[in-house]
Amino acid sequence: MSAPNRKGTSGSYTEGILLFSVMGLAAALLGGAWVSAHLGSSIAGIAAPPAHPIELLASLFKQEIPWPVQATFIAVGIGVLVVILGVMVALLATRSGKNKTRVDKAAVHMGRGKDLNHLSTKGAKATADRLGVVDSVGVPLGRTVAGKRPMWASWEDMLILIAGPRTMKTTSYAVPAILEAPGAVIATSNKRDIVDVTRSLRSAVGDVWVFDPQGVAEEQPTWWWNPLSYVKDEATAAKLATHFSAGSREPGAKPDAYFDTAGRNLLKAYLLAAALDEKPITQVYTWLTKQADDRPAHILREHDYEMLSDTVVARLREPEKQRAGVFGTALEMVSSLTDRNVGRWITPGPGPRRPEFEPDMFVRGSGTLYSLSREGEGTAGPLVTALTVAVVEAAEAYATSQPGGRLKRPLLGVLDEAANVCRWKNLPDQYSHYGSRGIILMTILQSWSQGVEVWNVEGMRKLWSASNVKIYGGGVSEVQYLDELSRLIGQYSYINVSRSSGKSGRSSSRQENKDEILSVADLTSLPRFRAVLLASGAPATMIETIPWMNGHHAEKVNASLASHGQVERGPVAPPVLNEGDKDS
């Protein structure tokens, strides 16, 4: 059992409270009697009673001095005032505890006060001013349980959020972050709600693009993106091939050491050949179905990629069974290209000319890109990943050309459902670097193991460590991860009082002990609207999450939803107004 909830260890505190209560009551009675006697005597026009309280009480008890009726009225008045004050205190205590949860006791042993100054509104605003960011404080995180102080990540912090299903990740973190973004935004998801809630407000500051090849939001392809526009050389072709490889593999599936690598390398060569020959990406699938077609090898040779061309030729001359295995693996990686609906989003197609999405131009503005996909068979996740990487790398290139090497208006990337629809293999290696470029990423996962499936244990630890702001939002039942998290949160000291009695009388002993502030059981059962914040330079902090429905954008968002015939969203928990929200 965690220390804040430990039974039988609070004897010293209970005794202290009882002692001070008795002393306070005695002081109130003594003070009330003194005031009543002196004021009453003055009003009655009789001699003043003794000034010393003890002497006064002794004289009254012995009836050596009179107690005028005026003193009685004053004493009654003081008593009424004390009762009223007590009732008010009780009401305030009841009201303040109305929204408390069973883990809130732990907050007093966690981060608060000056330790959190850099995460406060004032601290985040100072960072924004230093970076030249206007009209935005930072990324909202919630508010502290102890003190009700708003918390923010700055525009140079990288974030990771781990919380189980239906823990309000999107409503409490993804949406509020998007609504506060001062520049361009890219958001991934497997649900449409992130689009519905934020689209109208974001359209007021820039163009909105919804990449929806699987019809998650029932969006029509009024524009298109050419994945091969990202491919400039062998390195970028290899990255794109890796996105297809990672995104097409089932979670937990182990790749074949030979065929997976060989298939990915073949796909790299064909992607580069298609880009050089200005073919649509669907041509790659067609080439792979024709194992004897040597056109890709000729294209590569024509553009001075002789060694890569030789690799393709060697692959074509392999024994039939071996060649079929390699080509079959590559075909499986790009199987999503066979979906006609997917193809409409990544090829110009027939009919009226549609605008083409250009990452290089997008990162210079304040537009919003929503990239949606479902997980499972036929997923367009590899394309979502490829588009996300294309945008982020375009932002990095643009930042490099800017004074100080960073974007003046940060680009915010909200990678919701990252392990399902945006399996970016190299993300852990790049994470800390992007923060220095003004590219702020928030990676949202349902569990630690979900991240391990994508990046393996070492990669997941690297991603976790590279995040300046780490948030655990409950709903996870992985003992090893929660045990490590409990250790990061730290321990709490308490006094254990032991009492014994014998022939020589009663005795007691006091011993200081330590226990976890939050145990594994506390963390796995973390209530809704509570999260643990671990930020660089601060102790672990218990925070109250604030869904967008309870935030200051709620009225505008609901007006937008209503104008589009959608259901408005009311507050999901009673909003508590307090001085901390005015902050600090």
XYZ file of C-alpha atoms in Angstrom:
584
model
C 0.000 0.000 0.000
C 1.356 3.417 -0.886
C 2.343 5.683 1.964
C -0.302 8.402 1.492
C -3.042 5.795 1.921
C -1.333 3.680 4.566
C -3.491 2.810 7.554
C -2.185 2.817 11.060
C 0.736 5.147 10.452
C -0.964 8.464 11.083
C -1.216 8.269 14.842
C 1.196 11.129 15.443
C -0.664 13.324 12.972
C -4.024 12.475 14.542
C -2.682 13.254 17.996
C -1.292 16.548 16.736
C -4.573 17.557 15.138
C -6.482 16.641 18.296
C -4.043 18.554 20.498
C -4.219 21.710 18.381
C -8.009 21.440 18.205
C -8.279 21.322 21.995
C -5.814 24.190 22.368
C -7.713 26.226 19.776
C -11.040 25.640 21.515
C -9.548 26.609 24.878
C -8.033 29.757 23.389
C -11.358 30.675 21.784
C -13.269 30.226 25.053
C -10.685 32.125 27.056
C -10.428 34.926 24.513
C -14.194 35.157 24.157
C -14.648 35.396 27.912
C -11.956 38.070 28.194
C -13.460 40.222 25.412
C -17.003 39.778 26.728
C -16.041 40.669 30.294
C -14.050 43.767 29.358
C -16.501 45.137 26.770
C -19.486 44.298 28.957
C -17.984 46.029 31.977
C -17.124 49.085 29.900
C -20.668 49.347 28.536
C -22.172 48.757 31.992
C -19.968 51.500 33.458
C -18.391 49.350 36.142
C -14.765 48.771 37.056
C -12.657 46.909 34.538
C -11.962 43.256 35.403
C -8.405 41.891 35.730
C -6.357 42.127 32.525
C -4.700 38.722 32.874
C -6.957 35.999 31.393
C -6.184 33.407 34.090
C -6.746 35.922 36.884
C -9.985 36.972 35.169
C -11.317 33.405 35.033
C -10.300 32.745 38.642
C -12.063 35.911 39.836
C -15.229 35.016 37.908
C -15.173 31.466 39.275
C -14.831 32.773 42.851
C -17.497 35.420 42.121
C -15.093 38.146 43.209
C -16.068 40.355 40.253
C -19.469 40.931 38.648
C -20.536 39.546 35.228
C -22.823 42.202 33.720
C -25.736 41.248 31.436
C -24.058 43.215 28.633
C -21.184 40.723 28.775
C -23.658 37.879 28.257
C -25.038 39.489 25.080
C -21.507 40.011 23.774
C -20.566 36.405 24.582
C -23.656 35.143 22.727
C -22.741 37.320 19.727
C -19.198 35.996 19.697
C -20.535 32.448 19.927
C -22.849 33.013 16.961
C -19.965 34.433 14.920
C -17.792 31.425 15.798
C -20.554 29.023 14.740
C -21.096 30.872 11.451
C -17.362 30.854 10.790
C -17.194 27.129 11.539
C -20.067 26.398 9.167
C -18.395 28.435 6.419
C -15.119 26.583 6.909
C -16.946 23.251 6.794
C -18.767 24.231 3.596
C -15.547 25.358 1.952
C -13.828 22.144 2.992
C -16.702 20.074 1.624
C -16.743 22.022 -1.623
C -12.993 21.800 -2.112
C -13.108 18.056 -1.544
C -16.021 17.445 -3.880
C -13.841 16.631 -6.881
C -11.029 14.942 -4.993
C -10.041 11.381 -5.784
C -8.448 8.640 -3.738
C -4.959 9.469 -5.076
C -5.072 13.210 -4.432
C -3.419 12.778 -1.033
C -0.244 11.867 -2.885
C -0.087 15.303 -4.520
C 1.312 16.956 -1.384
C 4.353 14.667 -1.572
C 4.962 15.398 -5.253
C 5.927 18.424 -7.318
C 4.565 21.836 -6.317
C 5.628 25.401 -5.623
C 8.855 26.788 -7.053
C 9.842 23.421 -8.515
C 7.147 23.934 -11.154
C 7.755 27.596 -11.986
C 9.151 26.825 -15.447
C 5.983 24.847 -16.251
C 3.585 27.534 -15.029
C 1.823 30.017 -17.269
C 4.395 32.657 -16.392
C 7.333 30.318 -16.965
C 6.057 28.961 -20.282
C 5.222 32.480 -21.462
C 8.774 33.588 -20.670
C 10.128 30.720 -22.769
C 7.766 31.594 -25.627
C 8.920 35.218 -25.500
C 12.557 34.133 -25.560
C 11.894 31.971 -28.614
C 9.938 34.722 -30.360
C 6.646 32.814 -30.304
C 3.634 35.112 -30.137
C -0.026 34.468 -29.318
C 0.624 31.142 -27.603
C 1.932 30.164 -24.179
C 2.718 26.532 -24.926
C 1.151 23.085 -24.968
C -1.486 22.763 -22.201
C -0.978 19.832 -19.840
C -3.657 20.348 -17.181
C -3.351 21.822 -13.702
C -1.764 20.646 -10.492
C -3.957 18.879 -7.973
C -2.058 20.653 -5.193
C -2.658 24.344 -5.783
C -4.714 24.139 -9.004
C -1.879 25.680 -10.997
C -2.005 25.459 -14.825
C 0.875 23.502 -16.338
C 2.350 23.971 -19.825
C 5.025 22.394 -21.980
C 7.125 25.037 -23.688
C 7.654 25.412 -27.431
C 10.959 23.575 -27.213
C 9.757 20.546 -25.236
C 9.104 17.103 -26.708
C 6.233 15.122 -25.234
C 5.166 11.518 -24.784
C 1.846 10.377 -23.341
C 1.074 6.822 -22.272
C -2.517 6.075 -21.299
C -4.855 3.162 -21.870
C -7.983 3.090 -24.027
C -10.777 5.536 -23.206
C -8.716 7.644 -20.834
C -9.574 10.842 -22.746
C -6.190 11.167 -24.434
C -7.603 12.932 -27.476
C -9.996 15.242 -25.619
C -7.552 16.188 -22.842
C -4.263 16.412 -24.743
C -4.417 16.118 -28.537
C -7.271 18.580 -29.091
C -6.140 21.244 -26.556
C -2.620 21.139 -28.008
C -3.906 21.641 -31.561
C -6.146 24.522 -30.499
C -3.184 26.326 -28.887
C -0.734 25.844 -31.773
C 0.665 29.109 -33.209
C 1.898 27.624 -36.492
C 1.444 24.611 -38.738
C -0.011 21.405 -37.285
C 0.137 17.789 -38.387
C -2.059 15.293 -36.540
C -2.387 11.545 -37.032
C -5.248 9.417 -35.758
C -7.457 6.424 -36.451
C -10.613 8.316 -35.463
C -12.397 11.300 -36.957
C -13.136 13.182 -33.729
C -9.829 15.043 -33.798
C -10.857 16.486 -37.179
C -14.445 17.300 -36.249
C -13.516 19.187 -33.090
C -10.571 21.257 -34.325
C -11.133 21.719 -38.044
C -13.206 24.903 -38.029
C -10.983 26.765 -35.575
C -7.854 25.737 -37.448
C -9.358 26.768 -40.798
C -9.550 30.308 -39.436
C -5.740 30.506 -39.290
C -4.708 28.518 -42.366
C -5.538 25.901 -44.976
C -6.840 22.537 -43.792
C -5.839 19.269 -45.480
C -7.428 15.944 -44.513
C -5.570 12.863 -45.785
C -8.194 10.133 -45.506
C -7.374 7.220 -47.854
C -9.470 4.742 -45.847
C -12.521 6.936 -45.331
C -12.111 7.353 -41.572
C -13.704 10.820 -41.733
C -15.559 10.153 -45.015
C -13.445 12.830 -46.680
C -13.335 13.059 -50.463
C -9.952 13.306 -52.266
C -10.163 16.936 -53.362
C -6.350 17.034 -53.375
C -3.520 14.535 -53.685
C 0.014 13.916 -52.501
C 2.781 12.217 -54.436
C 4.811 10.039 -52.028
C 7.594 9.892 -54.612
C 8.073 13.667 -54.332
C 9.898 12.771 -51.103
C 12.314 10.457 -52.907
C 15.423 12.393 -53.987
C 18.125 9.738 -53.730
C 18.917 6.287 -52.342
C 18.679 7.462 -48.730
C 15.170 8.889 -49.041
C 14.069 5.887 -51.095
C 15.343 3.632 -48.297
C 13.376 5.607 -45.703
C 10.172 5.327 -47.718
C 10.732 1.583 -48.155
C 11.207 1.278 -44.384
C 7.858 2.994 -43.758
C 6.140 0.439 -45.981
C 8.015 -2.419 -44.329
C 7.224 -1.337 -40.765
C 3.632 -0.366 -41.460
C 2.674 -3.567 -43.251
C 3.915 -5.923 -40.542
C 1.505 -7.222 -37.922
C 2.321 -6.152 -34.336
C 4.643 -8.662 -32.718
C 5.463 -10.426 -35.993
C 9.142 -11.279 -36.441
C 10.553 -10.440 -39.875
C 12.491 -13.005 -41.849
C 16.157 -12.044 -41.634
C 16.764 -12.630 -45.337
C 13.533 -12.011 -47.207
C 12.475 -8.935 -45.251
C 15.805 -7.191 -45.837
C 16.007 -8.288 -49.464
C 12.412 -7.259 -50.140
C 12.942 -3.845 -48.553
C 16.099 -3.245 -50.605
C 14.306 -4.241 -53.803
C 11.447 -1.910 -52.927
C 13.958 0.894 -52.323
C 15.380 0.440 -55.809
C 11.954 0.380 -57.460
C 10.775 3.463 -55.558
C 13.848 5.374 -56.686
C 13.399 4.193 -60.278
C 9.760 5.312 -60.328
C 10.691 8.709 -58.887
C 13.478 9.214 -61.429
C 11.159 8.260 -64.302
C 8.374 10.506 -62.921
C 5.970 7.587 -62.620
C 3.181 7.357 -60.028
C 3.940 5.217 -57.000
C 1.407 2.632 -58.169
C 3.853 1.778 -60.968
C 6.084 0.214 -58.323
C 3.449 -2.412 -57.557
C 3.035 -3.165 -61.265
C 6.793 -3.692 -61.688
C 6.869 -6.021 -58.695
C 4.156 -8.201 -60.194
C 6.304 -8.674 -63.322
C 9.422 -10.315 -61.996
C 11.097 -10.409 -65.401
C 10.623 -6.687 -66.093
C 14.076 -5.092 -66.170
C 12.829 -1.554 -66.836
C 13.629 -0.360 -63.258
C 17.236 -1.511 -63.693
C 17.555 0.426 -66.969
C 16.119 3.598 -65.387
C 18.584 3.412 -62.514
C 21.503 2.935 -64.895
C 20.356 5.861 -67.071
C 20.560 8.088 -63.983
C 24.017 6.841 -62.929
C 22.875 4.484 -60.165
C 24.938 1.630 -61.642
C 25.452 -0.359 -58.443
C 21.789 -0.222 -57.510
C 20.938 -1.222 -61.077
C 23.291 -4.187 -60.803
C 21.569 -5.209 -57.573
C 18.198 -5.295 -59.332
C 19.616 -7.301 -62.254
C 21.169 -9.792 -59.834
C 17.836 -10.153 -58.095
C 16.100 -10.862 -61.419
C 18.598 -13.663 -62.147
C 18.165 -15.488 -58.842
C 16.629 -18.968 -58.722
C 12.882 -18.797 -59.216
C 11.898 -19.851 -55.692
C 14.281 -17.398 -54.042
C 13.293 -14.585 -56.406
C 9.600 -15.248 -55.811
C 10.127 -14.976 -52.055
C 11.855 -11.608 -52.335
C 9.322 -10.159 -54.761
C 6.448 -11.558 -52.704
C 7.788 -9.868 -49.580
C 8.122 -6.535 -51.389
C 4.603 -6.871 -52.817
C 3.206 -7.469 -49.345
C 4.858 -4.270 -48.126
C 3.049 -2.156 -50.736
C -0.211 -4.102 -50.781
C -2.149 -0.972 -49.787
C -1.383 0.493 -53.227
C -3.867 -1.933 -54.780
C -6.764 -0.205 -53.029
C -8.453 2.047 -55.587
C -9.599 4.488 -52.905
C -6.046 4.772 -51.599
C -4.757 5.350 -55.108
C -6.988 8.395 -55.593
C -5.130 10.144 -52.765
C -1.613 9.476 -54.069
C -1.985 9.861 -57.841
C -3.233 12.827 -59.898
C -5.866 10.637 -61.545
C -8.167 11.537 -64.435
C -10.646 14.396 -64.452
C -10.251 17.981 -63.247
C -6.840 18.976 -61.988
C -6.632 18.780 -58.191
C -4.197 20.695 -55.983
C -1.101 18.769 -54.955
C 0.023 18.852 -51.341
C 3.584 20.135 -51.072
C 5.271 19.640 -47.678
C 7.894 22.318 -48.424
C 5.185 24.964 -48.805
C 3.013 23.651 -45.974
C 5.678 24.118 -43.283
C 6.050 27.797 -44.184
C 2.441 28.577 -43.301
C 0.003 27.940 -40.464
C -2.140 25.255 -42.048
C -3.288 21.953 -40.591
C -2.803 18.437 -41.954
C -4.894 15.603 -40.552
C -3.544 12.208 -41.590
C -5.982 9.378 -40.883
C -5.815 5.616 -41.216
C -7.112 2.426 -39.681
C -4.858 -0.304 -38.371
C -5.059 -3.919 -39.516
C -5.199 -5.531 -42.939
C -5.078 -3.077 -45.815
C -3.959 -0.240 -43.568
C -2.800 2.989 -45.147
C -0.509 3.463 -42.152
C 2.694 3.363 -44.250
C 1.412 6.308 -46.294
C 0.410 8.182 -43.132
C 3.920 7.623 -41.778
C 5.522 8.653 -45.063
C 3.477 11.851 -45.225
C 4.247 12.682 -41.586
C 7.976 12.175 -42.098
C 7.924 14.197 -45.321
C 6.342 17.140 -43.500
C 8.624 16.951 -40.462
C 11.780 16.676 -42.562
C 10.606 19.583 -44.731
C 10.152 21.587 -41.535
C 13.642 20.607 -40.410
C 15.127 21.753 -43.720
C 13.243 25.045 -43.519
C 14.307 25.570 -39.893
C 17.948 25.091 -40.869
C 17.669 28.062 -43.213
C 16.181 30.309 -40.515
C 18.057 32.518 -38.010
C 19.078 30.397 -35.051
C 18.296 27.208 -36.959
C 14.751 26.886 -35.630
C 11.233 27.698 -36.760
C 10.010 31.014 -35.401
C 6.480 29.635 -35.446
C 6.805 26.088 -34.114
C 5.328 23.185 -36.016
C 3.247 20.948 -33.764
C 2.984 17.243 -34.524
C 0.351 15.296 -32.584
C 1.048 11.618 -33.269
C -2.141 10.148 -31.839
C -2.266 6.342 -32.081
C 1.369 6.471 -33.174
C 1.962 2.737 -32.792
C -1.072 1.901 -34.912
C -1.025 4.391 -37.788
C 2.381 6.104 -37.724
C 5.158 3.555 -37.185
C 8.098 5.850 -37.676
C 11.083 3.574 -37.052
C 13.690 6.333 -36.702
C 11.600 8.544 -34.427
C 13.546 7.803 -31.189
C 16.827 8.782 -32.853
C 15.457 12.144 -33.993
C 13.245 13.108 -31.067
C 15.478 15.358 -28.999
C 16.930 17.000 -32.109
C 13.546 18.171 -33.369
C 12.856 20.167 -30.215
C 15.852 22.382 -30.931
C 14.453 23.047 -34.417
C 11.059 24.257 -33.230
C 9.380 21.009 -34.276
C 7.325 19.933 -31.276
C 6.071 16.349 -31.296
C 3.591 14.704 -28.948
C 3.662 10.908 -29.252
C 0.555 9.233 -27.833
C 0.598 5.507 -26.976
C -1.829 3.165 -25.243
C 0.905 1.315 -23.360
C 4.635 0.910 -22.989
C 4.576 -2.477 -24.734
C 2.824 -0.916 -27.723
C 5.857 1.286 -28.205
C 8.197 -1.686 -27.765
C 6.427 -3.458 -30.646
C 7.371 -0.590 -32.955
C 10.774 0.539 -31.663
C 11.935 -2.447 -29.531
C 12.964 -2.015 -25.889
C 16.059 0.092 -26.570
C 14.218 2.396 -28.958
C 11.309 2.870 -26.590
C 13.643 3.731 -23.725
C 15.416 6.199 -25.982
C 12.106 7.824 -26.954
C 11.024 8.023 -23.303
C 14.322 9.547 -22.188
C 14.374 12.055 -25.062
C 10.981 13.441 -24.025
C 11.212 16.534 -21.822
C 7.605 16.044 -20.777
C 6.304 12.578 -19.919
C 2.681 11.974 -18.960
C 1.063 8.832 -17.611
C -2.710 8.998 -17.838
C -3.793 5.683 -16.296
C -5.425 2.626 -17.787
C -2.238 0.542 -18.113
C -1.730 -2.839 -16.415
C 1.913 -3.574 -17.197
C 3.591 -4.253 -13.871
C 7.199 -3.763 -14.991
C 6.523 -0.366 -16.568
C 4.376 0.782 -13.646
C 6.994 -0.373 -11.136
C 9.646 1.711 -12.887
C 7.235 4.639 -12.998
C 6.530 4.256 -9.277
C 10.273 4.444 -8.597
C 10.591 7.574 -10.721
C 7.803 9.215 -8.736
C 9.728 8.512 -5.561
C 9.097 7.727 -1.923
C 7.303 9.305 0.985
C 8.478 9.410 4.610
C 6.066 8.680 7.426
C 6.219 8.098 11.177
C 5.102 4.712 12.469
C 3.905 4.885 16.075
C 3.936 1.670 18.125
C 2.231 1.478 21.510
C 2.569 -1.141 24.224
C 1.422 -1.598 27.793
C 2.756 -3.685 30.635
C 3.272 -3.799 34.352
C 5.374 -0.675 34.213
C 2.697 1.241 32.317
C 2.105 2.302 28.734
C 4.861 3.268 26.299
C 5.138 4.297 22.672
C 7.916 4.395 20.095
C 8.242 6.340 16.856
C 10.106 5.138 13.777
C 10.545 6.856 10.418
C 9.788 4.657 7.409
C 9.510 5.147 3.653
C 7.110 3.836 1.053
C 6.157 4.564 -2.544
C 4.176 7.750 -3.073
C 2.129 5.875 -5.665
C 2.235 2.095 -5.809
C 1.747 -0.061 -8.886
C -1.836 -0.640 -7.756
C -2.413 3.117 -7.439
C -1.041 3.721 -10.920
C -2.987 1.001 -12.670
C -6.224 2.256 -11.090
C -5.501 5.963 -11.563
C -8.899 7.725 -11.660
C -10.174 9.666 -14.643
C -9.109 13.322 -14.772
C -5.833 12.476 -13.055
C -2.395 12.016 -14.593
C 1.222 11.910 -13.477
C 3.505 14.496 -15.052
C 7.256 13.934 -15.212
C 9.015 16.967 -16.643
C 12.701 17.789 -16.888
C 13.884 19.789 -13.898
C 10.851 19.044 -11.714
C 9.639 16.305 -9.368
C 6.849 14.031 -10.536
C 3.573 15.940 -10.220
C -0.054 14.887 -9.892
C -2.161 16.858 -12.353
C -5.827 17.212 -13.137
C -6.543 16.770 -16.824
C -8.770 19.342 -18.526
C -10.794 18.095 -21.520
C -11.341 20.691 -24.230
C -15.033 20.770 -23.257
C -13.957 22.351 -19.962
C -11.373 24.682 -21.487
C -11.556 28.225 -22.782
C -12.024 27.100 -26.404
C -15.209 25.147 -25.595
C -17.671 27.860 -26.617
C -16.060 28.420 -30.023
C -15.689 24.706 -30.708
C -19.299 23.975 -29.809
C -20.493 26.849 -31.986
C -18.513 25.339 -34.845
C -19.919 21.862 -34.225
C -23.454 23.249 -34.136
C -22.951 25.143 -37.397
C -22.018 21.849 -39.066
C -25.022 20.044 -37.627
C -22.994 18.073 -35.093
C -23.773 17.475 -31.446
C -22.306 19.997 -29.037
C -20.178 18.640 -26.198
C -20.870 19.758 -22.647
C -18.384 19.692 -19.764
C -17.507 16.140 -18.781
C -16.701 17.088 -15.197
C -17.676 20.111 -13.105
C -15.082 22.803 -13.900
C -13.533 24.175 -10.722
C -12.818 27.892 -10.846
C -9.884 28.906 -8.717
C -7.171 31.456 -8.351
C -4.651 29.079 -9.881
C -6.360 29.350 -13.245
C -5.558 33.066 -13.313
C -1.984 32.297 -12.743
C 0.897 32.284 -11.724
